[in-house]
Tab-separated table of C-alpha atoms in Angstrom:
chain	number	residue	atom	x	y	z
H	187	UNK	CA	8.346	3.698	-57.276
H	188	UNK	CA	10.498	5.971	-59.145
H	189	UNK	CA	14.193	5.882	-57.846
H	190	UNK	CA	16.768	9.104	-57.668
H	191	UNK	CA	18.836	8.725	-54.157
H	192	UNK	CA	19.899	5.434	-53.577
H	193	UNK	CA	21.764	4.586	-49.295
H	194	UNK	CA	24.590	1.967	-49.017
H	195	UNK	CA	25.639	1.159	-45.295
H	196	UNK	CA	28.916	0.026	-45.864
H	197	UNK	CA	31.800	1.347	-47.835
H	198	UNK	CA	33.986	-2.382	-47.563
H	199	UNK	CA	34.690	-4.930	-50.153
H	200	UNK	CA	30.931	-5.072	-51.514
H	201	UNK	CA	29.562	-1.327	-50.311
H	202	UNK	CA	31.903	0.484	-52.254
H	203	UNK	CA	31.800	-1.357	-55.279
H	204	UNK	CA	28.241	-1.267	-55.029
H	205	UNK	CA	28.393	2.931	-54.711
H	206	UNK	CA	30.187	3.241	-57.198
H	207	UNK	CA	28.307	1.172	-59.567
H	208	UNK	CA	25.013	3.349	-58.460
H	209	UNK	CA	26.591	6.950	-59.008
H	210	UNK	CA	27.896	5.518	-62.300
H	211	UNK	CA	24.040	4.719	-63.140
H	212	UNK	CA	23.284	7.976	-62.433
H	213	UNK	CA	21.967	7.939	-59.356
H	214	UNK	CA	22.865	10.232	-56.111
H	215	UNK	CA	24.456	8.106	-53.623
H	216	UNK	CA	24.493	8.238	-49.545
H	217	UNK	CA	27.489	5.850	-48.609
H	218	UNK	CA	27.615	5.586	-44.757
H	219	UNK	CA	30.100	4.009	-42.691
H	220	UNK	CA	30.688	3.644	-38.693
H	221	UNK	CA	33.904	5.919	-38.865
H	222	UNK	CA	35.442	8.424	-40.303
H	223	UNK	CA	38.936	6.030	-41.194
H	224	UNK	CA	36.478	3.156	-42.689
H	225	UNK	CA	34.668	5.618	-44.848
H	226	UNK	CA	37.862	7.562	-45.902
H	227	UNK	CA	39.335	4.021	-46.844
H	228	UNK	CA	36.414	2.790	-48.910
H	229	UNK	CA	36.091	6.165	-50.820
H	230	UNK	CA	39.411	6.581	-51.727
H	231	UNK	CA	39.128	2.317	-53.384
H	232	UNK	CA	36.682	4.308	-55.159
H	233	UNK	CA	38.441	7.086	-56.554
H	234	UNK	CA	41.675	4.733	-57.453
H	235	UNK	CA	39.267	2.759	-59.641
H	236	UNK	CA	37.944	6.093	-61.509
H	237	UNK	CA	41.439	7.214	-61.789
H	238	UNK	CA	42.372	3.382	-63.486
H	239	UNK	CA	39.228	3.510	-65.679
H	240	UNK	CA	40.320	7.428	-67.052
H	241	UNK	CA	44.167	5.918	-67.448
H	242	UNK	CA	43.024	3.410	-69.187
H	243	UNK	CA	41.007	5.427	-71.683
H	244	UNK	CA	37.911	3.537	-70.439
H	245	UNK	CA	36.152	7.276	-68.872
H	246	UNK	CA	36.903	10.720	-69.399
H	247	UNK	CA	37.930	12.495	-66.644
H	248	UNK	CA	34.902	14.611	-66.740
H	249	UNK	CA	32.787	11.382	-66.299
H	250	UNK	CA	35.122	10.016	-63.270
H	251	UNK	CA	34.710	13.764	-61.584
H	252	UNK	CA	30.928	13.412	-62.194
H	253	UNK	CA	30.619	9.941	-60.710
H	254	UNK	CA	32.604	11.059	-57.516
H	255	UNK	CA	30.522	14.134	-57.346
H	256	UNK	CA	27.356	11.661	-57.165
H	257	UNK	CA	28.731	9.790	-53.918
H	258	UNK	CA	28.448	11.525	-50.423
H	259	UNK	CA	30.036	10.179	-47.604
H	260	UNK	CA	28.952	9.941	-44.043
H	261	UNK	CA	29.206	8.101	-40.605
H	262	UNK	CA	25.679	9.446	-39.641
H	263	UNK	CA	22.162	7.654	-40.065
H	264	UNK	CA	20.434	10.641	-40.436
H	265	UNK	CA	21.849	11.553	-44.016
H	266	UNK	CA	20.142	8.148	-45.181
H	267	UNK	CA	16.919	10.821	-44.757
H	268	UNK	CA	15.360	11.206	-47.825
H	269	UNK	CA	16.704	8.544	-49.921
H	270	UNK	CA	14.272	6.281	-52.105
H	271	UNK	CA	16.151	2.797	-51.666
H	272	UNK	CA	18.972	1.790	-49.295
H	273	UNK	CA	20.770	-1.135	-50.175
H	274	UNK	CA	23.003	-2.870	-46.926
H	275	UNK	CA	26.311	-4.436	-47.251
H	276	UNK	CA	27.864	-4.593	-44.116
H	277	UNK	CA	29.091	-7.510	-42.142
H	278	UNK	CA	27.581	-11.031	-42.793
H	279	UNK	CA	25.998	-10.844	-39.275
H	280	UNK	CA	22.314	-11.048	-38.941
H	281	UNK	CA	22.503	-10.121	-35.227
H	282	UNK	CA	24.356	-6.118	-36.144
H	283	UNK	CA	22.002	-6.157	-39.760
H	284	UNK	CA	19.197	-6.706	-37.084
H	285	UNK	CA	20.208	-3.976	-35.175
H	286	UNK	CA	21.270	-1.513	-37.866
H	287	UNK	CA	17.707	-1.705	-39.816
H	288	UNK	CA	16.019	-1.180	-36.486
H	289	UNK	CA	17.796	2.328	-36.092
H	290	UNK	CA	17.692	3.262	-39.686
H	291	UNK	CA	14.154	2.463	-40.268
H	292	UNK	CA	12.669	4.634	-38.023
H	293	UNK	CA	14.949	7.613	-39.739
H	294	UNK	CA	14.192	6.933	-43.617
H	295	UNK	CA	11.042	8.097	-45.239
H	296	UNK	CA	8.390	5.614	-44.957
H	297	UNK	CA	8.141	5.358	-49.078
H	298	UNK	CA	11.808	4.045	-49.167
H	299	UNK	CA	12.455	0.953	-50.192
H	300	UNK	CA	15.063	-1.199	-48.266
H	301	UNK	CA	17.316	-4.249	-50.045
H	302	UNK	CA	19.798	-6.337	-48.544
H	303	UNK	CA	23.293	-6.729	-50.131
H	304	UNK	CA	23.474	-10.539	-48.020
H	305	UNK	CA	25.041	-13.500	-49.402
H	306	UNK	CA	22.867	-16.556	-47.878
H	307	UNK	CA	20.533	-14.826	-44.652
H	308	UNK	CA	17.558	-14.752	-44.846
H	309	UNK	CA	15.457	-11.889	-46.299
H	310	UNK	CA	12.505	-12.328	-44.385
H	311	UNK	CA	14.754	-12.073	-41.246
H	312	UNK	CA	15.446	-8.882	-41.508
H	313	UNK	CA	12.100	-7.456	-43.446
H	314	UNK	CA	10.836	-8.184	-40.022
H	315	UNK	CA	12.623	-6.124	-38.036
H	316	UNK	CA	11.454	-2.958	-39.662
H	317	UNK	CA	7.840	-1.736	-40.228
H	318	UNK	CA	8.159	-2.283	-44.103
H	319	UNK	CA	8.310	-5.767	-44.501
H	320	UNK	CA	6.538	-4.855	-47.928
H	321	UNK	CA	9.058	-3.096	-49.526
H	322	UNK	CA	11.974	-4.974	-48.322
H	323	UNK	CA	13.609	-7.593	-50.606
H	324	UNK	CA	16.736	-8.758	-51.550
H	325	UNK	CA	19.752	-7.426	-54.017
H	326	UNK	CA	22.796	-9.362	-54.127
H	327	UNK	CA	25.470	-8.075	-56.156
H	328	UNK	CA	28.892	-9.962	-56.555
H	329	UNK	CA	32.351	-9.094	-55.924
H	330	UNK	CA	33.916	-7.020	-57.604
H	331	UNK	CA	30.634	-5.290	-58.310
H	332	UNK	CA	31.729	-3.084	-60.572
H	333	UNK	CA	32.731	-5.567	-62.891
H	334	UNK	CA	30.355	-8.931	-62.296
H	335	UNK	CA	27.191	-9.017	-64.122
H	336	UNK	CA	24.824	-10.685	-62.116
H	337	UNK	CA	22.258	-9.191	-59.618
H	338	UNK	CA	20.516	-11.981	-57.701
H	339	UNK	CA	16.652	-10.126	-57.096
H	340	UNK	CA	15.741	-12.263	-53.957
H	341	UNK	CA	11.580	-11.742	-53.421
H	342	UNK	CA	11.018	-12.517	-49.594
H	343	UNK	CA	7.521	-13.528	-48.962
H	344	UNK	CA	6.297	-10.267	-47.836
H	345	UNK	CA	7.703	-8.798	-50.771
H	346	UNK	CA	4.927	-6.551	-52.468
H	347	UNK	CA	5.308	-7.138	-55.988
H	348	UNK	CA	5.260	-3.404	-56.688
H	349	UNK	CA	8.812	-3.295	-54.612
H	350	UNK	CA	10.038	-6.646	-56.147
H	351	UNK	CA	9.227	-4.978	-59.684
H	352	UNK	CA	11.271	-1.781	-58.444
H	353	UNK	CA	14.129	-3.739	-57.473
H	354	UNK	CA	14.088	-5.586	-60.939
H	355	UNK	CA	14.177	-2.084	-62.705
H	356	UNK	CA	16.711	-0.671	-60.244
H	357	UNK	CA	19.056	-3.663	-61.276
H	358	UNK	CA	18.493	-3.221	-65.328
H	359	UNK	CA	19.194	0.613	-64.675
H	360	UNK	CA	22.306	-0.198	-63.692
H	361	UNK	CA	23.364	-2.301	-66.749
H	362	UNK	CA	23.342	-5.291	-64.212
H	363	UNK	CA	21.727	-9.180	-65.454
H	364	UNK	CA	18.749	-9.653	-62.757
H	365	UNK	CA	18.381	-12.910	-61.896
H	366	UNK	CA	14.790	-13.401	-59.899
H	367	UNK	CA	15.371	-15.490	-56.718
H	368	UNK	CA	13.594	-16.721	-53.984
H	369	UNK	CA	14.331	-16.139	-50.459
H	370	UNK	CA	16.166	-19.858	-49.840
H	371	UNK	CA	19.902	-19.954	-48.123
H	372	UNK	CA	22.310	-19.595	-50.432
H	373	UNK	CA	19.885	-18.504	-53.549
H	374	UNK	CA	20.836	-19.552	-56.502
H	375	UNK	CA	24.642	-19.601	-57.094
H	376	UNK	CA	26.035	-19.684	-53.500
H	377	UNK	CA	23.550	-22.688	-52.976
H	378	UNK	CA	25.709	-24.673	-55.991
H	379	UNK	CA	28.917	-22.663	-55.532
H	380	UNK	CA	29.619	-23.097	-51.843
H	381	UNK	CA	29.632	-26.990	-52.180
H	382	UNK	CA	32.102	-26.354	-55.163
H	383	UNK	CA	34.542	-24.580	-53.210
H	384	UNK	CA	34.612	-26.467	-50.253
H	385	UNK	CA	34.920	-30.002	-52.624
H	386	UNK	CA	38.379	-28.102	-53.964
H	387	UNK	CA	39.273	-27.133	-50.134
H	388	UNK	CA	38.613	-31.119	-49.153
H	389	UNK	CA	40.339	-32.425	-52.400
H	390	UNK	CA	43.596	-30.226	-50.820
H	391	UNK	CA	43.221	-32.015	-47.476
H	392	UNK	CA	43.277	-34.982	-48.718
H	393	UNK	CA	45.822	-35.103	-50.787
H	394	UNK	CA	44.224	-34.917	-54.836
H	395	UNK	CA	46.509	-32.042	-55.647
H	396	UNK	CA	48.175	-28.936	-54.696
H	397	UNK	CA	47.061	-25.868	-53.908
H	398	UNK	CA	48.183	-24.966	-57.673
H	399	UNK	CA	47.485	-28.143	-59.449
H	400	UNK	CA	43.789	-28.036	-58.479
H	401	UNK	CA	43.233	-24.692	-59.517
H	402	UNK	CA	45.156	-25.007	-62.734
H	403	UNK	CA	43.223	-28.066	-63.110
H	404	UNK	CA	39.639	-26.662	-62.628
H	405	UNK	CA	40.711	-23.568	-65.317
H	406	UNK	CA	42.222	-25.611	-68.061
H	407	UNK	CA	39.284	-28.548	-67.555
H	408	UNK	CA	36.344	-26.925	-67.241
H	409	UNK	CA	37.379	-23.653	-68.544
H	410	UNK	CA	37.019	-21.456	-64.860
H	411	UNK	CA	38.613	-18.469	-65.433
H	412	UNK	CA	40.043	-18.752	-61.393
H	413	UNK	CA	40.175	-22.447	-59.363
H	414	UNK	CA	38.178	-23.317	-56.213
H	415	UNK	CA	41.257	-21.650	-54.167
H	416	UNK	CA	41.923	-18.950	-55.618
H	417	UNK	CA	38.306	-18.035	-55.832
H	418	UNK	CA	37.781	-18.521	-51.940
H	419	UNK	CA	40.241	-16.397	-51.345
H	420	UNK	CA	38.575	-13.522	-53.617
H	421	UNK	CA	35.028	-14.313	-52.345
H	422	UNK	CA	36.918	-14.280	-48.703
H	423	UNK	CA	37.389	-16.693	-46.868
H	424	UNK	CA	35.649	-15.452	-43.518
H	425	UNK	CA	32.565	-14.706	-46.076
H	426	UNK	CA	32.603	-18.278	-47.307
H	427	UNK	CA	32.832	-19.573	-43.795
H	428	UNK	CA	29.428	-17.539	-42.751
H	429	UNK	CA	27.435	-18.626	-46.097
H	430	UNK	CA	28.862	-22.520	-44.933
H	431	UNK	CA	27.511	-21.961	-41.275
H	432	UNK	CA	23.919	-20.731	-42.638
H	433	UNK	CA	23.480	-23.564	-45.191
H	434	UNK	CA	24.637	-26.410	-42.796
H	435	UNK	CA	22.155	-24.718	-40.290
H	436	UNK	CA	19.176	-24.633	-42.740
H	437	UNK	CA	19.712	-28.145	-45.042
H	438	UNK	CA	22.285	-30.069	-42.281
H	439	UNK	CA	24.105	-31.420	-45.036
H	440	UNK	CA	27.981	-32.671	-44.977
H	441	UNK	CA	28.579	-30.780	-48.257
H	442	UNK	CA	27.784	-27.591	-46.730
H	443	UNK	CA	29.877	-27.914	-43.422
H	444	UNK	CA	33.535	-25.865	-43.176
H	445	UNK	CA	36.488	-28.470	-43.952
H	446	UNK	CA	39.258	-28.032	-41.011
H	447	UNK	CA	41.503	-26.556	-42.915
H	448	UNK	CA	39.027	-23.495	-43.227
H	449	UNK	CA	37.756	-23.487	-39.816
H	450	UNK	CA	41.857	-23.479	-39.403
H	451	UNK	CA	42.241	-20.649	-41.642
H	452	UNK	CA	39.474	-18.352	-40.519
H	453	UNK	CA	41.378	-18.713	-36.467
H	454	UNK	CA	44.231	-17.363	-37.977
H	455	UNK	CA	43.027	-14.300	-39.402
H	456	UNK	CA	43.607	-15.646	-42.634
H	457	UNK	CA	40.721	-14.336	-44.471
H	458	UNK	CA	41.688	-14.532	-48.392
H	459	UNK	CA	43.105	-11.615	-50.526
H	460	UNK	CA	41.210	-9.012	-48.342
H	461	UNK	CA	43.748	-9.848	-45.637
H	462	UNK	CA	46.705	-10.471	-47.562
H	463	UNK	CA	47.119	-14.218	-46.762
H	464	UNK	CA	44.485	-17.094	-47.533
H	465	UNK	CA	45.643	-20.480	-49.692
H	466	UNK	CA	47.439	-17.700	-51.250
H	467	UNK	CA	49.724	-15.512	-50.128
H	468	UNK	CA	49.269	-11.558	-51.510
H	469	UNK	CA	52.385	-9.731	-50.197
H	470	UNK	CA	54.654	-10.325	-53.377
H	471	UNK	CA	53.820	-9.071	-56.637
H	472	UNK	CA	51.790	-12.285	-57.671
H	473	UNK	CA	50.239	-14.807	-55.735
H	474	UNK	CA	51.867	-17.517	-54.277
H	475	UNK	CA	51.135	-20.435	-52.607
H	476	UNK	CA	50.497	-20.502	-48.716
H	477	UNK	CA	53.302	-22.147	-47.583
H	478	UNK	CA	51.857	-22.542	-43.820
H	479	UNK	CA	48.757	-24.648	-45.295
């Protein structure tokens, strides 16, 4: 399956990252969004970080242009036409991923292959709601995609292995580490990292440390470059709180469940750094605390 236009539905916190990453590859890129303002938002996160990478002597300006020129931007299905893979990263919702592969399978070529972006849903969930179980599998990339390594290659079990063998290429094209996976919640590092994050959440609530004391802990201990904290606030903490709800679903275990203090957080809009306020607080110049913990 040779590869040359690559989809992404959703330009957010993963999708653009994720576009970006393709056109950098090489590849010609279809980024769609549901609006005009979310699309214009997500492109222009984009061109800030070519304009950073050509400050910083990283890329030539030439190179940035070239990558930009790569990406096209639209709020329409249709565009999503004639490309050979589309990879999703909208919301962590299987009910609207559901819904969106229904419309766009029956509007990319039947060749295409189709990868999901998700965290901890199942793959097989959504393979089945198109007509190409087959050449559906999983690709999930980590935040900030641009920079992390790691590709998790998640084979559901319709997976042909012609398409898992494409999405394996696909992910050493881009300079990425492809990690084969199978289609369990959580796959392989949110299924050890979740339980992680939450211990450092439950060790605040009861008292172990503070908000900075277990973070500085966990970096100077066991040589983390961020703490439990700081981290769920950069994974996000509204993410965290759906890969919680579909491992406690699937293995019914304590560790899984959301503490109160997230369940607490997630109320309040408090989603992490994405929102400006999460354990830490974003508005200043460096992060700080959240003093309403």
């Amino acid at each position: 399956m040779e590869i040359k236009k690559v989809g992404v539905l959703g330009a957010g916190l993963m999708g653009h990252g994720i576009a970006q990453v393709v056109a950098t590859a090489g590849y010609d890129v279809v980024l769609r969004e549901v609006d005009d303002a979310k699309l214009e938002k997500g492109i222009g996160k984009i061109e800030k970080q070519l304009a950073r990478a050509v400050e910083k002597g990283k890329a030539e300006q030439s190179d940035a242009d070239a990558v930009r020129g790569r990406i096209q931007g639209t709020t329409s299905y249709s565009d999503l036409a004639d490309c050979d893979l589309v990879i999703e990263a909208i919301t962590e919702d299987l009910g609207l991923k559901l819904e969106m592969w229904k419309e766009v399978d029956g509007i990319v070529k039947e060749s295409a292959l189709f990868a999901t972006n998700t965290s901890s849903l199942s793959v097989i969930d959504q393979a089945a709601s198109t007509s190409r179980a087959g050449q559906f599998l999983g690709l999930h990339f980590f935040n900030p995609a641009q920079v992390m390594k790691l590709v998790e290659v998640v084979r559901g079990i319709t997976t042909s292995d012609e398409a898992f063998a494409a999405g394996v290429e696909f992910t050493k094209s881009l300079g990425k580490l492809g990690i084969p996976t199978r289609d369990t919640a959580g796959f392989i590092v949110n299924r050890l990292l979740v339980p992680y994050l939450l211990d450092g959440i439950r060790a605040y609530e009861e008292g172990v440390g503070s908000i900075e004391e277990i973070d500085a802990a966990m970096k100077a201990g066991a040589g983390h470059p961020m703490g439990p904290l700081l981290l769920s606030d950069f994974v996000g903490l509204d993410t965290l709180g759906s890969i919680c709800d579909v491992l406690f679903d699937e293995f019914r275990e304590r560790r899984f469940a959301q503490p109160p203090t997230l369940r607490k957080m997630l109320s309040a809009g408090w989603y992490g750094r994405k929102s400006g306020m999460g354990f830490y607080d974003y508005s200043g110049e460096a992060p700080a605390p959240n003093p309403g913990i």
